[in-house]
């Protein structure tokens, strides 16, 4: 075995081999893969080998498309047969709600070039005669689906990598990882030791254990999974004979099953409700090429539906039942990327659909390691989307929920209940008492709306029972005064003699004066957005940075990678040690002035001011800003003061009819102003000019901030896209995000978010379109739940276009 390598990839499943191949493809030859047994000795060998491009997240869908398109290339390059069967596929809907969902998937895929089509049950039956058309209301046909041989595919990646110069050592188990002072790793195996600059955890079923070798508890858990294979079926033989084709891949969501042809019989697998984790605490090292005991009773309810939907199965003999484990993260997407706080340790695990996603994971990770950037927007599978709250028990609850719901519909207004409540703030009970309906973001319970007694969300694709109440909450803000909790934002303290220079280099904005705030976009080196913050200067060398809550670990990883080594900057994610409340509306100042002796007049405390002040008996940091776009204040306090300040605001605000509002009303209010939000309008896909943030990019400031050259180029050349707001002729539903935007009948862009602007009674959609047509007044439409609806551009914000109220 070699003594040194640039990279050691741990694990020779389909994912590790794909990572190895991509590293060599992009030019890193000194790379090694260590496999404790033979290649495919984890979950890979017994996979059903199904693959498809469709995914609810368009960014993940792109990587799946890449994976499927890669197969021909690696087969040819390696000379290894991968048993590719591109049969095409059907996604079936047995209920109108499911058919709505399929329509939304089709719409989302349009701007990514998804070539799918909707079918009637009769048309679906003509393509796939095993299904009973009376059981379904419609289907989505996807030409790019099929299955392959897991063993051959893994070996094709491995052979291709070897051909490019990689080394693979089998029967070499990594037992310990010790970091050296220079950041490289001692990779200690049962066959000796290798020094590696980087290690990649692609240990699949043992990813948790390989994480624990460096003190990491990765949120990943294996679940048992079963599929059955039938004896030869006359219906299959007959179809093959008469058409010369194989039967196609099918996902029957309402039956919670998938099926495909296997030789001259069929394979049917389920994501059963009565699911079972495998090895919930530690994975045994002696587990290898063996299967788990079959347990047909556990999957009988799903099989019964499957057999009803596909009656030919009733006459088929069952040849084999496979039960094997494979891993999931809490939301079912992979955990990819550099691990925060660890140098040169990379994650490529929790890949539950290795044959749809393995290529994309390998591509993104190799890009990241070699070029410092994944090359795509991979937040949906970035390991940093989870924080410390994602413990072993949290992961267990969420993975079971996710597995059991793998084929279930998640409505846009549906919050999933497992592992909740976990993180709460001191006023949680008070908000709950007031009717709070909550969602959990980054583990924290946050109020969405305040329901009348006994009511909860009725899940729907269309406007639901919260509609009028959310409207009243939003109107209360515009008419008088509203209060919401803002603890869910991420808050960072940046202090020290080097803090100002650090931030000046990190953010595109000018550093504000003491007592002032500014909007602060953050760019990558290529000039794309990786953050949008509010930056406040509290004192000399003392800054508060406020950003998106879900991106806390993601942003900390970025900040920490750029901190000066001389200790001149003290950076801390404040998490729930600093909590927030916000009041907004025309009476906001009157209320605040009742609580403090400080002068809050516009002259003394204008828009974008920030200062520490006492509110009653409590001390807080108060900023004159509100994401509602209204006259408003953000109040930041220690947790032990939150109940007191909350009660004070509610009591003293009673004379103005203060009303609690939640995140849904906030969404309506920010739409009135066309404000963007992180992970929707602002993502690593867009430049600041495209996103309408150009005025916060201070190209003339002396600091050579990250992305400056690229931002200057974007400004000179104009970028490609523009963010625009549209008013949609919607009737009973509003956009959610990812719907296609049409201009003169052709798809030209996509919605990033939207909703209903209650104060104006208008359905709003925000999205990106090509700059060349962005200012056209006519010709726009947007597809919503299968209908193409006329849209008109909204050039100025609906509310307070000149900012007079906000700055008053
Ligand atoms: C029954 C079943 C059906 C499935 N059907 C499909 C399907 O149709 N389509 C699809 O896309 N996916 C399917 N999957 C999921 C698929 O199998 C996984 O997504 C995929 O195998 C994950 O591959 P991996 O490389 O991440 O992990 P693994 O296959 O688990 O590979 C990890 C490898 O790392 C090695 N390793 C671990 N620790 C060490 C160490 N310390 N030192 C050295 N080596 C180590 C292991 O020996 C193993 O070979 C199915 C899974 C099951 C169980």
GROMACS .gro file of N, CA, C and O in nm, residues 10-92:
model
  332
   10UNK      N    1  -1.289   0.675   0.168
   10UNK     CA    2  -1.319   0.558   0.254
   10UNK      C    3  -1.453   0.499   0.209
   10UNK      O    4  -1.557   0.561   0.227
   11UNK      N    5  -1.448   0.382   0.148
   11UNK     CA    6  -1.571   0.314   0.109
   11UNK      C    7  -1.583   0.291  -0.039
   11UNK      O    8  -1.578   0.385  -0.119
   12UNK      N    9  -1.599   0.165  -0.075
   12UNK     CA   10  -1.607   0.129  -0.217
   12UNK      C   11  -1.747   0.087  -0.258
   12UNK      O   12  -1.767  -0.014  -0.325
   13UNK      N   13  -1.847   0.166  -0.217
   13UNK     CA   14  -1.982   0.149  -0.270
   13UNK      C   15  -1.994   0.235  -0.395
   13UNK      O   16  -1.894   0.294  -0.442
   14UNK      N   17  -2.115   0.247  -0.447
   14UNK     CA   18  -2.131   0.324  -0.570
   14UNK      C   19  -2.090   0.470  -0.550
   14UNK      O   20  -2.033   0.533  -0.641
   15UNK      N   21  -2.111   0.523  -0.430
   15UNK     CA   22  -2.081   0.665  -0.408
   15UNK      C   23  -1.930   0.688  -0.400
   15UNK      O   24  -1.876   0.776  -0.468
   16UNK      N   25  -1.860   0.607  -0.319
   16UNK     CA   26  -1.715   0.624  -0.308
   16UNK      C   27  -1.648   0.609  -0.444
   16UNK      O   28  -1.557   0.685  -0.479
   17UNK      N   29  -1.694   0.510  -0.522
   17UNK     CA   30  -1.631   0.488  -0.654
   17UNK      C   31  -1.660   0.605  -0.748
   17UNK      O   32  -1.575   0.642  -0.829
   18UNK      N   33  -1.778   0.663  -0.737
   18UNK     CA   34  -1.809   0.779  -0.821
   18UNK      C   35  -1.722   0.899  -0.781
   18UNK      O   36  -1.671   0.971  -0.868
   19UNK      N   37  -1.704   0.920  -0.651
   19UNK     CA   38  -1.618   1.030  -0.606
   19UNK      C   39  -1.477   1.008  -0.661
   19UNK      O   40  -1.414   1.099  -0.716
   20UNK      N   41  -1.428   0.885  -0.647
   20UNK     CA   42  -1.292   0.854  -0.693
   20UNK      C   43  -1.279   0.883  -0.844
   20UNK      O   44  -1.183   0.946  -0.889
   21UNK      N   45  -1.378   0.839  -0.919
   21UNK     CA   46  -1.375   0.860  -1.065
   21UNK      C   47  -1.373   1.009  -1.098
   21UNK      O   48  -1.292   1.055  -1.181
   22UNK      N   49  -1.459   1.086  -1.033
   22UNK     CA   50  -1.467   1.228  -1.066
   22UNK      C   51  -1.339   1.303  -1.026
   22UNK      O   52  -1.296   1.394  -1.097
   23UNK      N   53  -1.278   1.263  -0.915
   23UNK     CA   54  -1.151   1.328  -0.878
   23UNK      C   55  -1.047   1.306  -0.988
   23UNK      O   56  -0.976   1.398  -1.028
   24UNK      N   57  -1.041   1.184  -1.038
   24UNK     CA   58  -0.941   1.156  -1.142
   24UNK      C   59  -0.979   1.223  -1.273
   24UNK      O   60  -0.894   1.269  -1.347
   25UNK      N   61  -1.108   1.229  -1.298
   25UNK     CA   62  -1.153   1.289  -1.424
   25UNK      C   63  -1.111   1.436  -1.431
   25UNK      O   64  -1.079   1.488  -1.538
   26UNK      N   65  -1.113   1.502  -1.315
   26UNK     CA   66  -1.077   1.644  -1.314
   26UNK      C   67  -0.929   1.664  -1.284
   26UNK      O   68  -0.886   1.774  -1.252
   27UNK      N   69  -0.852   1.556  -1.286
   27UNK     CA   70  -0.707   1.575  -1.286
   27UNK      C   71  -0.632   1.537  -1.161
   27UNK      O   72  -0.510   1.542  -1.160
   28UNK      N   73  -0.700   1.500  -1.052
   28UNK     CA   74  -0.625   1.456  -0.934
   28UNK      C   75  -0.599   1.306  -0.948
   28UNK      O   76  -0.693   1.226  -0.939
   29UNK      N   77  -0.474   1.270  -0.970
   29UNK     CA   78  -0.443   1.130  -0.997
   29UNK      C   79  -0.398   1.054  -0.872
   29UNK      O   80  -0.409   0.932  -0.865
   30UNK      N   81  -0.343   1.130  -0.777
   30UNK     CA   82  -0.285   1.064  -0.659
   30UNK      C   83  -0.396   1.038  -0.557
   30UNK      O   84  -0.397   1.092  -0.447
   31UNK      N   85  -0.491   0.958  -0.597
   31UNK     CA   86  -0.608   0.934  -0.510
   31UNK      C   87  -0.625   0.784  -0.487
   31UNK      O   88  -0.597   0.702  -0.574
   32UNK      N   89  -0.673   0.754  -0.367
   32UNK     CA   90  -0.679   0.615  -0.323
   32UNK      C   91  -0.816   0.586  -0.267
   32UNK      O   92  -0.874   0.672  -0.200
   33UNK      N   93  -0.868   0.468  -0.294
   33UNK     CA   94  -0.992   0.426  -0.229
   33UNK      C   95  -0.962   0.305  -0.141
   33UNK      O   96  -0.895   0.210  -0.185
   34UNK      N   97  -1.010   0.309  -0.018
   34UNK     CA   98  -0.992   0.196   0.073
   34UNK      C   99  -1.127   0.131   0.099
   34UNK      O  100  -1.224   0.199   0.134
   35UNK      N  101  -1.131   0.001   0.082
   35UNK     CA  102  -1.256  -0.074   0.101
   35UNK      C  103  -1.228  -0.189   0.198
   35UNK      O  104  -1.135  -0.266   0.177
   36UNK      N  105  -1.307  -0.198   0.302
   36UNK     CA  106  -1.277  -0.297   0.408
   36UNK      C  107  -1.300  -0.440   0.360
   36UNK      O  108  -1.252  -0.535   0.419
   37UNK      N  109  -1.379  -0.454   0.251
   37UNK     CA  110  -1.408  -0.589   0.201
   37UNK      C  111  -1.391  -0.586   0.048
   37UNK      O  112  -1.288  -0.540  -0.001
   38UNK      N  113  -1.491  -0.632  -0.024
   38UNK     CA  114  -1.491  -0.616  -0.171
   38UNK      C  115  -1.570  -0.491  -0.206
   38UNK      O  116  -1.651  -0.445  -0.125
   39UNK      N  117  -1.555  -0.438  -0.327
   39UNK     CA  118  -1.641  -0.327  -0.371
   39UNK      C  119  -1.787  -0.372  -0.360
   39UNK      O  120  -1.817  -0.490  -0.379
   40UNK      N  121  -1.874  -0.280  -0.332
   40UNK     CA  122  -2.021  -0.299  -0.317
   40UNK      C  123  -2.061  -0.371  -0.188
   40UNK      O  124  -2.172  -0.421  -0.177
   41UNK      N  125  -1.972  -0.376  -0.089
   41UNK     CA  126  -2.004  -0.458   0.030
   41UNK      C  127  -2.093  -0.388   0.133
   41UNK      O  128  -2.106  -0.437   0.245
   42UNK      N  129  -2.152  -0.276   0.100
   42UNK     CA  130  -2.246  -0.212   0.193
   42UNK      C  131  -2.386  -0.233   0.142
   42UNK      O  132  -2.431  -0.346   0.120
   43UNK      N  133  -2.458  -0.122   0.118
   43UNK     CA  134  -2.595  -0.137   0.067
   43UNK      C  135  -2.596  -0.154  -0.084
   43UNK      O  136  -2.698  -0.193  -0.141
   44UNK      N  137  -2.484  -0.126  -0.150
   44UNK     CA  138  -2.486  -0.120  -0.296
   44UNK      C  139  -2.521  -0.253  -0.361
   44UNK      O  140  -2.599  -0.257  -0.457
   45UNK      N  141  -2.469  -0.364  -0.309
   45UNK     CA  142  -2.481  -0.489  -0.385
   45UNK      C  143  -2.624  -0.538  -0.399
   45UNK      O  144  -2.659  -0.601  -0.498
   46UNK      N  145  -2.710  -0.509  -0.299
   46UNK     CA  146  -2.846  -0.563  -0.312
   46UNK      C  147  -2.949  -0.459  -0.356
   46UNK      O  148  -3.068  -0.480  -0.343
   47UNK      N  149  -2.902  -0.344  -0.408
   47UNK     CA  150  -2.997  -0.242  -0.454
   47UNK      C  151  -3.078  -0.293  -0.574
   47UNK      O  152  -3.032  -0.380  -0.648
   48UNK      N  153  -3.196  -0.234  -0.588
   48UNK     CA  154  -3.281  -0.273  -0.701
   48UNK      C  155  -3.231  -0.206  -0.830
   48UNK      O  156  -3.278  -0.239  -0.939
   49UNK      N  157  -3.143  -0.110  -0.818
   49UNK     CA  158  -3.078  -0.051  -0.935
   49UNK      C  159  -3.166   0.044  -1.015
   49UNK      O  160  -3.132   0.082  -1.127
   50UNK      N  161  -3.277   0.086  -0.959
   50UNK     CA  162  -3.365   0.179  -1.030
   50UNK      C  163  -3.306   0.318  -1.034
   50UNK      O  164  -3.231   0.358  -0.944
   51UNK      N  165  -3.337   0.395  -1.139
   51UNK     CA  166  -3.287   0.533  -1.145
   51UNK      C  167  -3.384   0.620  -1.224
   51UNK      O  168  -3.453   0.573  -1.313
   52UNK      N  169  -3.386   0.747  -1.184
   52UNK     CA  170  -3.475   0.843  -1.250
   52UNK      C  171  -3.421   0.982  -1.230
   52UNK      O  172  -3.334   1.005  -1.145
   53UNK      N  173  -3.475   1.077  -1.308
   53UNK     CA  174  -3.423   1.214  -1.298
   53UNK      C  175  -3.512   1.303  -1.214
   53UNK      O  176  -3.469   1.408  -1.168
   54UNK      N  177  -3.637   1.262  -1.193
   54UNK     CA  178  -3.731   1.353  -1.127
   54UNK      C  179  -3.702   1.362  -0.978
   54UNK      O  180  -3.679   1.263  -0.911
   55UNK      N  181  -3.701   1.487  -0.929
   55UNK     CA  182  -3.686   1.511  -0.785
   55UNK      C  183  -3.762   1.639  -0.753
   55UNK      O  184  -3.767   1.730  -0.835
   56UNK      N  185  -3.820   1.647  -0.636
   56UNK     CA  186  -3.898   1.764  -0.596
   56UNK      C  187  -3.814   1.891  -0.594
   56UNK      O  188  -3.866   2.001  -0.610
   57UNK      N  189  -3.683   1.879  -0.574
   57UNK     CA  190  -3.595   1.996  -0.575
   57UNK      C  191  -3.527   2.004  -0.711
   57UNK      O  192  -3.449   1.915  -0.747
   58UNK      N  193  -3.553   2.110  -0.788
   58UNK     CA  194  -3.497   2.118  -0.924
   58UNK      C  195  -3.344   2.111  -0.927
   58UNK      O  196  -3.287   2.064  -1.025
   59UNK      N  197  -3.279   2.158  -0.820
   59UNK     CA  198  -3.133   2.153  -0.819
   59UNK      C  199  -3.082   2.010  -0.803
   59UNK      O  200  -2.981   1.972  -0.862
   60UNK      N  201  -3.152   1.932  -0.722
   60UNK     CA  202  -3.115   1.790  -0.708
   60UNK      C  203  -3.153   1.717  -0.838
   60UNK      O  204  -3.081   1.629  -0.885
   61UNK      N  205  -3.265   1.756  -0.898
   61UNK     CA  206  -3.308   1.694  -1.024
   61UNK      C  207  -3.199   1.709  -1.131
   61UNK      O  208  -3.171   1.617  -1.209
   62UNK      N  209  -3.133   1.825  -1.131
   62UNK     CA  210  -3.027   1.849  -1.230
   62UNK      C  211  -2.914   1.749  -1.210
   62UNK      O  212  -2.858   1.695  -1.307
   63UNK      N  213  -2.878   1.725  -1.085
   63UNK     CA  214  -2.768   1.632  -1.057
   63UNK      C  215  -2.811   1.488  -1.088
   63UNK      O  216  -2.729   1.404  -1.126
   64UNK      N  217  -2.938   1.458  -1.072
   64UNK     CA  218  -2.987   1.324  -1.108
   64UNK      C  219  -2.981   1.306  -1.260
   64UNK      O  220  -2.944   1.199  -1.309
   65UNK      N  221  -3.014   1.411  -1.330
   65UNK     CA  222  -3.009   1.405  -1.476
   65UNK      C  223  -2.865   1.379  -1.518
   65UNK      O  224  -2.837   1.296  -1.605
   66UNK      N  225  -2.774   1.450  -1.454
   66UNK     CA  226  -2.632   1.431  -1.486
   66UNK      C  227  -2.593   1.285  -1.461
   66UNK      O  228  -2.524   1.222  -1.542
   67UNK      N  229  -2.637   1.229  -1.348
   67UNK     CA  230  -2.601   1.091  -1.312
   67UNK      C  231  -2.646   0.994  -1.421
   67UNK      O  232  -2.569   0.910  -1.468
   68UNK      N  233  -2.770   1.008  -1.462
   68UNK     CA  234  -2.825   0.914  -1.559
   68UNK      C  235  -2.754   0.928  -1.693
   68UNK      O  236  -2.723   0.829  -1.761
   69UNK      N  237  -2.722   1.053  -1.728
   69UNK     CA  238  -2.655   1.075  -1.857
   69UNK      C  239  -2.509   1.027  -1.856
   69UNK      O  240  -2.449   1.009  -1.961
   70UNK      N  241  -2.455   1.007  -1.737
   70UNK     CA  242  -2.315   0.968  -1.725
   70UNK      C  243  -2.293   0.819  -1.756
   70UNK      O  244  -2.181   0.777  -1.789
   71UNK      N  245  -2.399   0.740  -1.742
   71UNK     CA  246  -2.380   0.595  -1.745
   71UNK      C  247  -2.318   0.544  -1.874
   71UNK      O  248  -2.230   0.458  -1.872
   72UNK      N  249  -2.363   0.598  -1.985
   72UNK     CA  250  -2.308   0.551  -2.114
   72UNK      C  251  -2.158   0.578  -2.117
   72UNK      O  252  -2.079   0.497  -2.165
   73UNK      N  253  -2.121   0.699  -2.065
   73UNK     CA  254  -1.981   0.741  -2.067
   73UNK      C  255  -1.893   0.644  -1.987
   73UNK      O  256  -1.789   0.598  -2.036
   74UNK      N  257  -1.935   0.610  -1.865
   74UNK     CA  258  -1.847   0.524  -1.784
   74UNK      C  259  -1.846   0.380  -1.836
   74UNK      O  260  -1.747   0.311  -1.825
   75UNK      N  261  -1.957   0.341  -1.897
   75UNK     CA  262  -1.960   0.205  -1.953
   75UNK      C  263  -1.858   0.194  -2.067
   75UNK      O  264  -1.778   0.101  -2.074
   76UNK      N  265  -1.861   0.294  -2.152
   76UNK     CA  266  -1.769   0.293  -2.266
   76UNK      C  267  -1.623   0.307  -2.223
   76UNK      O  268  -1.535   0.234  -2.267
   77UNK      N  269  -1.600   0.399  -2.130
   77UNK     CA  270  -1.464   0.429  -2.088
   77UNK      C  271  -1.401   0.310  -2.016
   77UNK      O  272  -1.284   0.278  -2.035
   78UNK      N  273  -1.483   0.244  -1.932
   78UNK     CA  274  -1.427   0.135  -1.850
   78UNK      C  275  -1.430   0.002  -1.923
   78UNK      O  276  -1.356  -0.090  -1.889
   79UNK      N  277  -1.519  -0.012  -2.020
   79UNK     CA  278  -1.539  -0.141  -2.086
   79UNK      C  279  -1.616  -0.238  -1.996
   79UNK      O  280  -1.627  -0.357  -2.025
   80UNK      N  281  -1.671  -0.188  -1.888
   80UNK     CA  282  -1.746  -0.273  -1.794
   80UNK      C  283  -1.896  -0.262  -1.824
   80UNK      O  284  -1.952  -0.152  -1.824
   81UNK      N  285  -1.959  -0.375  -1.849
   81UNK     CA  286  -2.104  -0.376  -1.874
   81UNK      C  287  -2.178  -0.333  -1.747
   81UNK      O  288  -2.152  -0.388  -1.639
   82UNK      N  289  -2.267  -0.236  -1.758
   82UNK     CA  290  -2.340  -0.193  -1.637
   82UNK      C  291  -2.487  -0.238  -1.641
   82UNK      O  292  -2.566  -0.200  -1.555
   83UNK      N  293  -2.522  -0.315  -1.741
   83UNK     CA  294  -2.659  -0.370  -1.747
   83UNK      C  295  -2.765  -0.262  -1.753
   83UNK      O  296  -2.867  -0.269  -1.684
   84UNK      N  297  -2.740  -0.161  -1.837
   84UNK     CA  298  -2.831  -0.046  -1.842
   84UNK      C  299  -2.959  -0.080  -1.918
   84UNK      O  300  -2.956  -0.129  -2.031
   85UNK      N  301  -3.073  -0.056  -1.856
   85UNK     CA  302  -3.204  -0.074  -1.922
   85UNK      C  303  -3.277   0.059  -1.911
   85UNK      O  304  -3.331   0.093  -1.805
   86UNK      N  305  -3.277   0.138  -2.019
   86UNK     CA  306  -3.350   0.265  -2.016
   86UNK      C  307  -3.493   0.239  -2.061
   86UNK      O  308  -3.528   0.256  -2.178
   87UNK      N  309  -3.575   0.196  -1.968
   87UNK     CA  310  -3.709   0.149  -2.004
   87UNK      C  311  -3.810   0.262  -2.014
   87UNK      O  312  -3.920   0.242  -2.061
   88UNK      N  313  -3.777   0.379  -1.963
   88UNK     CA  314  -3.870   0.490  -1.938
   88UNK      C  315  -3.959   0.455  -1.818
   88UNK      O  316  -3.952   0.342  -1.768
   89UNK      N  317  -4.039   0.551  -1.774
   89UNK     CA  318  -4.113   0.524  -1.651
   89UNK      C  319  -4.243   0.602  -1.638
   89UNK      O  320  -4.265   0.701  -1.707
   90UNK      N  321  -4.326   0.551  -1.548
   90UNK     CA  322  -4.453   0.617  -1.518
   90UNK      C  323  -4.459   0.651  -1.370
   90UNK      O  324  -4.419   0.569  -1.287
   91UNK      N  325  -4.507   0.769  -1.340
   91UNK     CA  326  -4.541   0.803  -1.201
   91UNK      C  327  -4.693   0.811  -1.197
   91UNK      O  328  -4.753   0.887  -1.274
   92UNK      N  329  -4.752   0.734  -1.109
   92UNK     CA  330  -4.897   0.716  -1.113
   92UNK      C  331  -4.969   0.787  -1.000
   92UNK      O  332  -4.920   0.789  -0.887
   0.00000   0.00000   0.00000
